[in-house]
Coordinates of C-alpha atoms in Angstrom, one line a residue:
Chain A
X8 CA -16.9 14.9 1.6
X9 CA -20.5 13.8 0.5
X10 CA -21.2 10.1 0.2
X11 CA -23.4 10.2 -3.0
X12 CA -24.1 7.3 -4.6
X13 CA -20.5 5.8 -6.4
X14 CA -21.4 3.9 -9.9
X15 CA -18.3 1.7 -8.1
X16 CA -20.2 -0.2 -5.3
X17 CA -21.3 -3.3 -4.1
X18 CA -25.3 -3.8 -5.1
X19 CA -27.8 -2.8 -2.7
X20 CA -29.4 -6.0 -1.6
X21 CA -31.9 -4.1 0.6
X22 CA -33.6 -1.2 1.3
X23 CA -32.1 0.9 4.6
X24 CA -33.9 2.9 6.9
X25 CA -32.2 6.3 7.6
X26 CA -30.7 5.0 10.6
X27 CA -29.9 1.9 9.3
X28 CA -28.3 4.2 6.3
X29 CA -26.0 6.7 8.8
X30 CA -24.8 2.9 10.2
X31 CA -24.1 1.3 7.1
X32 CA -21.9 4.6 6.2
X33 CA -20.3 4.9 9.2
X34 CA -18.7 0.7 9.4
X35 CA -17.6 2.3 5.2
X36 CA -15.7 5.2 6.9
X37 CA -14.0 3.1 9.9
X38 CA -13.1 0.5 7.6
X39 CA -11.8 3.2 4.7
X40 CA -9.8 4.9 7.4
X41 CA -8.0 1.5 8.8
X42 CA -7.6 0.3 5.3
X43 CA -5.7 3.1 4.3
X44 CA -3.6 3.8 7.5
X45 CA -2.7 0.2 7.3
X46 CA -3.9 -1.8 4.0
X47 CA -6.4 -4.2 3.6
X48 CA -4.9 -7.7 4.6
X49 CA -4.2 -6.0 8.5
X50 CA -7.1 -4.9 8.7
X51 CA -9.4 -7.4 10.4
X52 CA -13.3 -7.2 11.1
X53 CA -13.1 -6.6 14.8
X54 CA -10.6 -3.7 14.1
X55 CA -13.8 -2.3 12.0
X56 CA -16.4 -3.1 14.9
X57 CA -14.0 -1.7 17.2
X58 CA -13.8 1.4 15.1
X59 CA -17.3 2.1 14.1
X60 CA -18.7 0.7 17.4
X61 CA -20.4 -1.7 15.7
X62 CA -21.1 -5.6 16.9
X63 CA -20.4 -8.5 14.8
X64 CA -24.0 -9.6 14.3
X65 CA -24.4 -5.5 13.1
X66 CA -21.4 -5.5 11.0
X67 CA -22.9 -8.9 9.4
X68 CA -25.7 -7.3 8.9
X69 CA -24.6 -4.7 6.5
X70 CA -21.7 -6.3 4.8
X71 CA -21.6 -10.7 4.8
X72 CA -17.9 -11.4 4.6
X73 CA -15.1 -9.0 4.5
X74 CA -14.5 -9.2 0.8
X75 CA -18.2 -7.4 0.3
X76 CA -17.3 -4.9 3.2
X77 CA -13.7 -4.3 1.1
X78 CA -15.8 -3.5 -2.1
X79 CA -17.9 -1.2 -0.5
X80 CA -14.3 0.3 0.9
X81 CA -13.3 0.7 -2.5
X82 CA -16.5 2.4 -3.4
X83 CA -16.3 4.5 -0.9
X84 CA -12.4 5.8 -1.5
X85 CA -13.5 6.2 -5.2
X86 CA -15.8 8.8 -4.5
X87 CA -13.5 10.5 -1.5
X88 CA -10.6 10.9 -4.2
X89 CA -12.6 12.6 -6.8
X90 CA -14.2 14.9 -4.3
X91 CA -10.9 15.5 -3.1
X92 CA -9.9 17.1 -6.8
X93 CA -12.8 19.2 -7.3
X94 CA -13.7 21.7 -8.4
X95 CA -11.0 21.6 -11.2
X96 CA -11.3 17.6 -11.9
X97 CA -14.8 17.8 -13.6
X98 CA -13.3 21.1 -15.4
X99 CA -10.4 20.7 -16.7
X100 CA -10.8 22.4 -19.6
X101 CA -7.8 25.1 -19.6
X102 CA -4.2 25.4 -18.8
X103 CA -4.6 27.1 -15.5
X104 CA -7.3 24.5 -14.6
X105 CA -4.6 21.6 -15.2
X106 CA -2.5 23.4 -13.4
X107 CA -4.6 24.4 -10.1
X108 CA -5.9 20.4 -9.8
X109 CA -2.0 19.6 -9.9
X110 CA -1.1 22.2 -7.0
X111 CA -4.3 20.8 -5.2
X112 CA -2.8 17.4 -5.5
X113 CA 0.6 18.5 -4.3
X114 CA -0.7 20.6 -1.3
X115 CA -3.0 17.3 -0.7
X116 CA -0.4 15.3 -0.3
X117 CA 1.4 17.9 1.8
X118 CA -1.3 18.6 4.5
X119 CA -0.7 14.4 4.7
X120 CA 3.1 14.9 5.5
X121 CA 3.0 12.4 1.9
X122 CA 2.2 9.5 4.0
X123 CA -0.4 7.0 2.8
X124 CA -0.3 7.4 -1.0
X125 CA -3.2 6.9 -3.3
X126 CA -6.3 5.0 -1.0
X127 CA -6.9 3.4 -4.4
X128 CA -3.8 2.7 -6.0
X129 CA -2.4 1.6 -2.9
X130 CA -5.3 -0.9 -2.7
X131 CA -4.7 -2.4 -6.0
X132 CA -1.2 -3.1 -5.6
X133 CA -2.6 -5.1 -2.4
X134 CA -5.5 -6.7 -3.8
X135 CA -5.6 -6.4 -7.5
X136 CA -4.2 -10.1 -8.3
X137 CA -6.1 -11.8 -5.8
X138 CA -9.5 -10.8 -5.8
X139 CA -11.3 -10.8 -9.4
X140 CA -13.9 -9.0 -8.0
X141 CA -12.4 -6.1 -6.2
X142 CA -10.0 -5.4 -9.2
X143 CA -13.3 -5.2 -11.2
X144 CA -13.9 -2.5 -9.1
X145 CA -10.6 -0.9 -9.2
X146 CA -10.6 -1.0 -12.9
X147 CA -14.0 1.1 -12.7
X148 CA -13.1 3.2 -10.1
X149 CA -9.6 4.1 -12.3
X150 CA -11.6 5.0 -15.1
X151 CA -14.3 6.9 -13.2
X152 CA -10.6 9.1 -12.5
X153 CA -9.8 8.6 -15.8
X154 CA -13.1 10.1 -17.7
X155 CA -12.9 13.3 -16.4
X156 CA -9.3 13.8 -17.8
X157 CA -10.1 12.7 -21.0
X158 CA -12.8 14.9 -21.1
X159 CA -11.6 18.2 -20.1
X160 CA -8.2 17.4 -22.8
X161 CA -11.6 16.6 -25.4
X162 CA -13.0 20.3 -24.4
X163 CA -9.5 21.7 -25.0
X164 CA -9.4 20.1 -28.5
X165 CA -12.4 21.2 -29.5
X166 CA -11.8 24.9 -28.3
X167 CA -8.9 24.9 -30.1
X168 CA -6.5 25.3 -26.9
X169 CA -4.9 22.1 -28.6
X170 CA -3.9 21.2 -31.6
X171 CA -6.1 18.3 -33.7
X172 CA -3.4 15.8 -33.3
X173 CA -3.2 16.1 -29.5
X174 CA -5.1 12.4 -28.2
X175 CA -7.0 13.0 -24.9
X176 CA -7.4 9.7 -24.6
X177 CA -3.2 8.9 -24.5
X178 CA -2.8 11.8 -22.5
X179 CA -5.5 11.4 -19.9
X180 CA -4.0 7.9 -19.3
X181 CA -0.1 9.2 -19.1
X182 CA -1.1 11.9 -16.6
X183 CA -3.4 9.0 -14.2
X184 CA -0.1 7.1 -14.4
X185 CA 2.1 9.3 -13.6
X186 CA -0.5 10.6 -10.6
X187 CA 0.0 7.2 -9.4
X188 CA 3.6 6.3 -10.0
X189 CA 4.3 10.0 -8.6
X190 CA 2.0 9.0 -5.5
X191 CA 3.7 6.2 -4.9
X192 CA 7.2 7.8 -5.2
X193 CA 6.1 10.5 -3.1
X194 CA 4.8 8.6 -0.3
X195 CA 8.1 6.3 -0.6
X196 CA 10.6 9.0 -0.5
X197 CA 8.5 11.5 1.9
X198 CA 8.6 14.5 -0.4
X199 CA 6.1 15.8 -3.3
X200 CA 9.0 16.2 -5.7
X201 CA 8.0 13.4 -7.7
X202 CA 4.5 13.6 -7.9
X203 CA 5.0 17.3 -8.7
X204 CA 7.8 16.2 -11.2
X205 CA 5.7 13.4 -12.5
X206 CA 2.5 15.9 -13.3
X207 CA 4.5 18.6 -14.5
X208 CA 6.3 16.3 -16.9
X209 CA 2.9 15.1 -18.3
X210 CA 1.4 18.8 -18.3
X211 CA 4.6 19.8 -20.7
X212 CA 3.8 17.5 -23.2
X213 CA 0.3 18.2 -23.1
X214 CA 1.6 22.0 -23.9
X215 CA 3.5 21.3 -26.7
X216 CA 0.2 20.1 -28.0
X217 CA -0.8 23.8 -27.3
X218 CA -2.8 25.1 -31.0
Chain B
X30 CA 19.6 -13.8 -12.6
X31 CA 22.8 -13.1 -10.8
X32 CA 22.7 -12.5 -6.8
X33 CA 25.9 -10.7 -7.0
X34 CA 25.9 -8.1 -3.9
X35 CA 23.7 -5.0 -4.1
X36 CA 24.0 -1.9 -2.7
X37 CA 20.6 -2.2 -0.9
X38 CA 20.4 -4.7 1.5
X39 CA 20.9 -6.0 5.2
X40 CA 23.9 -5.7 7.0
X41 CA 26.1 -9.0 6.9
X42 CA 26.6 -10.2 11.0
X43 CA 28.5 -12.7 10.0
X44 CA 30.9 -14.4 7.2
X45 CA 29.4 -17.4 5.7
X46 CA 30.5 -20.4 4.4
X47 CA 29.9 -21.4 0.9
X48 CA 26.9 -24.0 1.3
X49 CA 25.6 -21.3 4.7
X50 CA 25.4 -18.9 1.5
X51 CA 23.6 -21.1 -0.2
X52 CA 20.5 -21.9 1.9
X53 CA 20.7 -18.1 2.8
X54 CA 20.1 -17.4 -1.1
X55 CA 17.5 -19.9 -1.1
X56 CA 15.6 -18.5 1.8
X57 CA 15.7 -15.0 0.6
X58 CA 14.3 -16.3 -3.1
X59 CA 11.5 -17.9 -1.5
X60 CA 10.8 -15.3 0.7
X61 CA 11.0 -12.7 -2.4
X62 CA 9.0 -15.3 -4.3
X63 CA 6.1 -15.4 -2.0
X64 CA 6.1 -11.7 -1.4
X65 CA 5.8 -10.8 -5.0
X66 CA 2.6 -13.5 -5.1
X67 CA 1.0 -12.5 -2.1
X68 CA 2.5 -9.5 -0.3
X69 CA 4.6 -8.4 2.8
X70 CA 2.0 -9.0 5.3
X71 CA 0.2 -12.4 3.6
X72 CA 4.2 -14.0 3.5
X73 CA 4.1 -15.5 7.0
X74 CA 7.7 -16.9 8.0
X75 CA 6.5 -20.7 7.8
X76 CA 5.6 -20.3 4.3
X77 CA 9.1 -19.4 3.6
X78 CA 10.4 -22.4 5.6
X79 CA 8.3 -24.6 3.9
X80 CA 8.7 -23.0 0.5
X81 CA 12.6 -22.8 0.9
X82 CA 12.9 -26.4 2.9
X83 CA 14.7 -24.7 5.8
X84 CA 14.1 -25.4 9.6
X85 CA 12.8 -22.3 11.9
X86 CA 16.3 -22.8 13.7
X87 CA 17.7 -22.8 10.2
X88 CA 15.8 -19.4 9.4
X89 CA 16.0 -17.7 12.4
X90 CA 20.0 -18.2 12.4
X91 CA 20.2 -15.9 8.8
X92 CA 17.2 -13.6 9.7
X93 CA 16.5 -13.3 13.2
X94 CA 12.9 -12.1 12.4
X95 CA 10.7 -11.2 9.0
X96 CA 11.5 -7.8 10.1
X97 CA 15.2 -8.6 8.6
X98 CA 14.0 -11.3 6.2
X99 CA 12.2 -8.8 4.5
X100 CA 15.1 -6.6 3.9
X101 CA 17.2 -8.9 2.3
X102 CA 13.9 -9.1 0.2
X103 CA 13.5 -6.0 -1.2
X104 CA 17.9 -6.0 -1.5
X105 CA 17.4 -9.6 -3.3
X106 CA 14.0 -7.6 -6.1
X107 CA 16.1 -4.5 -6.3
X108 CA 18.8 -6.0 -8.0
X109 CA 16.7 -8.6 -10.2
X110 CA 14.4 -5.6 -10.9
X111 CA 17.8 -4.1 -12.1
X112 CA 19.1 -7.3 -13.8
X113 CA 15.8 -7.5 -15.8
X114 CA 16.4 -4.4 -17.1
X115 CA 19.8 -5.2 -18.8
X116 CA 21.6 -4.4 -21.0
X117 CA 19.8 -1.3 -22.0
X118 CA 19.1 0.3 -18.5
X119 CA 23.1 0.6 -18.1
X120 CA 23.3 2.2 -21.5
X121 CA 20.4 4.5 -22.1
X122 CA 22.3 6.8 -23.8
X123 CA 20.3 7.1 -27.4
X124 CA 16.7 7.3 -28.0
X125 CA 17.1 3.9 -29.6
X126 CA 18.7 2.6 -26.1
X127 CA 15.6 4.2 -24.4
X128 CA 13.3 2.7 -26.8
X129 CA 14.6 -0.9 -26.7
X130 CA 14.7 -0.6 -22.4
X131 CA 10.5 0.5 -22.8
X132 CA 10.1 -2.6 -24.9
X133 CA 11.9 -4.8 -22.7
X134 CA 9.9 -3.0 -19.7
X135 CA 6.5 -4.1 -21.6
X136 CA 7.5 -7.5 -23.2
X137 CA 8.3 -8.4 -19.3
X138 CA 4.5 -7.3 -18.4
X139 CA 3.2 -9.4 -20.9
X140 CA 5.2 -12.7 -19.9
X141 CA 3.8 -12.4 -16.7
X142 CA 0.2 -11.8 -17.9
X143 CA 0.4 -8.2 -16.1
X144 CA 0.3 -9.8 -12.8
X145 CA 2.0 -8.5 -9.8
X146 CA 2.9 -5.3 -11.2
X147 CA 7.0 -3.8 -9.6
X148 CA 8.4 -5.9 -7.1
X149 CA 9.7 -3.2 -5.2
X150 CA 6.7 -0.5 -5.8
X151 CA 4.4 -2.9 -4.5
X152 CA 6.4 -3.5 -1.3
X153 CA 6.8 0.7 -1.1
X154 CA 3.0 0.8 -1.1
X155 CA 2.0 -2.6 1.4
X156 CA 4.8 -1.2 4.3
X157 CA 6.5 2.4 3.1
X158 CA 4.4 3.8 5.8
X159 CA 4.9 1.3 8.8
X160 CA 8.7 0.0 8.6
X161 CA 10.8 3.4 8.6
X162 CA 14.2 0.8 7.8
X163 CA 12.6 -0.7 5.3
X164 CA 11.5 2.6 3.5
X165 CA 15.1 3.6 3.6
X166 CA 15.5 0.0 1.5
X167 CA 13.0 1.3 -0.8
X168 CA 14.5 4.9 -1.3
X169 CA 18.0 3.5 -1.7
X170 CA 16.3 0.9 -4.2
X171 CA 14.9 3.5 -6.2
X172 CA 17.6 5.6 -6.3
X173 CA 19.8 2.8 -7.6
X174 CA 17.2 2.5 -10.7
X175 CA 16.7 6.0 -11.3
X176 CA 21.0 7.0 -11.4
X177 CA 21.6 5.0 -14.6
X178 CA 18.5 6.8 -16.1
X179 CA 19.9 9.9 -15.1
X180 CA 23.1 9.0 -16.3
X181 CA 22.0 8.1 -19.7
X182 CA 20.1 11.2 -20.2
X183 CA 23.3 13.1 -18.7
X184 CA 25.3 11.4 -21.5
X185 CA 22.5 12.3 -24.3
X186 CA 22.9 15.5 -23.7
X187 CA 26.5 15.8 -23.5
X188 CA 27.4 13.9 -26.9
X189 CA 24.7 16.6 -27.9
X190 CA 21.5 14.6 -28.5
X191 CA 19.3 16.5 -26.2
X192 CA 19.3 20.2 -26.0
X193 CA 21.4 22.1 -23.0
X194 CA 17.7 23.0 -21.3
X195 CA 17.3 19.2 -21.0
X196 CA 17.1 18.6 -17.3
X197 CA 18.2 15.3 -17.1
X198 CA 17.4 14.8 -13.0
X199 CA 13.6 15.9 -13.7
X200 CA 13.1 13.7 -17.1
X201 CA 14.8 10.9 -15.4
X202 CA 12.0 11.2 -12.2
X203 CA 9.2 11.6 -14.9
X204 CA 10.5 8.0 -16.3
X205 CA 10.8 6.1 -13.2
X206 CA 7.2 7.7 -12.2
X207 CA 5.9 7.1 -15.7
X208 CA 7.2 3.5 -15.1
X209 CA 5.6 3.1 -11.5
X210 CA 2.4 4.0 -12.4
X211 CA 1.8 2.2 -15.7
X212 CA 3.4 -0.7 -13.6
X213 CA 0.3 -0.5 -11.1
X214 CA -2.0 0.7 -14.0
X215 CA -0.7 -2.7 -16.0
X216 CA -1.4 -4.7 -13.3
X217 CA -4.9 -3.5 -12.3
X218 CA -6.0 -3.3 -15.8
X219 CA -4.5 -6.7 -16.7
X220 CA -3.4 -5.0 -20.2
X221 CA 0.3 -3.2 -20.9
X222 CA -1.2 -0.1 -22.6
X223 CA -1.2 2.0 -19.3
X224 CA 2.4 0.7 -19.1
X225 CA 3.3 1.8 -22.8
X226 CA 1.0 5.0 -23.1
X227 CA 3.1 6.0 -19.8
X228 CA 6.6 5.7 -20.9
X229 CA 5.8 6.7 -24.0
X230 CA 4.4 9.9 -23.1
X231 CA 7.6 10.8 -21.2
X232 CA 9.9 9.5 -24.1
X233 CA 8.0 11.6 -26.2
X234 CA 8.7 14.9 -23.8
X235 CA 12.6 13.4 -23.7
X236 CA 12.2 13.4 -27.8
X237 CA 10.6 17.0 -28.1
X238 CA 14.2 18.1 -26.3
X239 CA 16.3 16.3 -29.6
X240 CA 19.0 18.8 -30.3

């Protein structure tokens, strides 16, 4: 998974050094990995310090309070789940392309025995009441996921693989909710059936929109 | 909102007397009041004595710990989660029945102001993973939503309003996925269009099967 720059993250309010960099990015990943094993509210500052092997003045350092260390969590998860979908997120432009990012979805959430569910829907239903600013984020890390959907069902339109009445826009939202509701369902009941039920569902309609 | 005995919930020890059924109600209200505000883990058992104006002996004598407490919780949302739903969700046997139920669904949203998203899909995402009793709660819970979708469509198809191919256990998945995510989607986005474009999408696949 790269750590490129996410258009979802906390502002840089200084320069790093290289090492300083690899440090920064390594209290992200600790705190990522406890925040989705165990959500955000149990998972304390010291559990990150403990994690990275970091020390509280270091941890301070990078991130001021917890909240800023959460957003750059978010960030962070943002980029890991649409790395996790390529190639065929940024390409969905064809059936079979729908169709391969669903199986690599499905067989995602297998290889995680469907524990965990989505690392950012599953923040959101945590957080996204309480925190203005973190939902902010969420909100913009959504349609970061969102974008690419609408675009490849765009593509489709235009090459005539749909028909002129078919609305990416509707459709790229149904399919991210019922990524997420089948995520959660999934992780609930321990078995991809209904996130595989819940894509394929979507990905019918969006056939019968076939030109 | 009725409290009437659901299907889901803690096994009664003990009979109770009418006003020992009483404060038990009122604990388990509070406690599902504060959990849908601020979450499992955030709902600490003095809140709920405070908030229900019960005594720690008091509590401890209906729930011996928030382990159990929680429970009854998700017992005491399923069935209002159920209840909110009514009449249509026990009748969803026209695409009138099914449109009426997505309206009350999204006219439920927008009385809250899209905040807190599904009392039971937002405990399934804080403590699916860590409590394996309460994830059977939350399966059970489920279940007991999605049946009287399946039913409905089941009863479509038989007075012939949806074609024999109509696979009434996979639509009925697709809607209670359709409904978790645009839940979450609602709630992060603080608007009920994820929530609408959602179920709509999947009443629109239920409409393209119209006998």
């Amino acid at each position: 998974m790269t750590t490129t720059t996410s258009s979802v993250h906390a502002p840089a309010v200084r320069r790093l050094t290289a090492k300083g960099e690899a440090t920064r990015a390594r209290i992200v990943e600790a705190a990522s990995a406890l925040v989705f094993a165990h959500g955000v509210t149990r998972t304390g500052v010291e559990d990150v310090q403990r994690e990275a092997g970091v020390s509280a003045s270091q941890l301070y350092h990078y991130f001021g309070d917890k909240q800023t260390l959460m957003r750059a969590v978010i960030a962070h998860q943002t980029t890991a789940v649409l790395a996790a979908q390529q190639p065929e997120l940024d390409a969905l432009d064809t059936f079979e392309a729908l169709e391969r990012w669903r199986d690599r979805l499905v067989a995602l959430q297998r290889s995680r025995h469907c524990v965990g569910g989505c690392p950012i829907g599953s923040i959101a239903a945590e957080i996204a009441d309480d925190d203005p600013e973190a939902r902010a984020d969420l909100v913009a890390g959504f349609e970061q996921w969102e974008a690419p959907l609408r675009s490849g069902l765009t593509t489709m339109r235009e090459r005539g693989l749909l028909a002129d009445d078919a609305d990416p826009d509707r459709l790229a939202l149904a399919l991210l909710a019922a990524l997420q509701g089948g995520l959660l369902l999934t992780q609930t009941r321990r078995t991809t059936v209904p996130l595989e039920t819940a894509l394929d569902a979507v990905i019918e309609l969006i056939r019968g929109y076939a030109a």
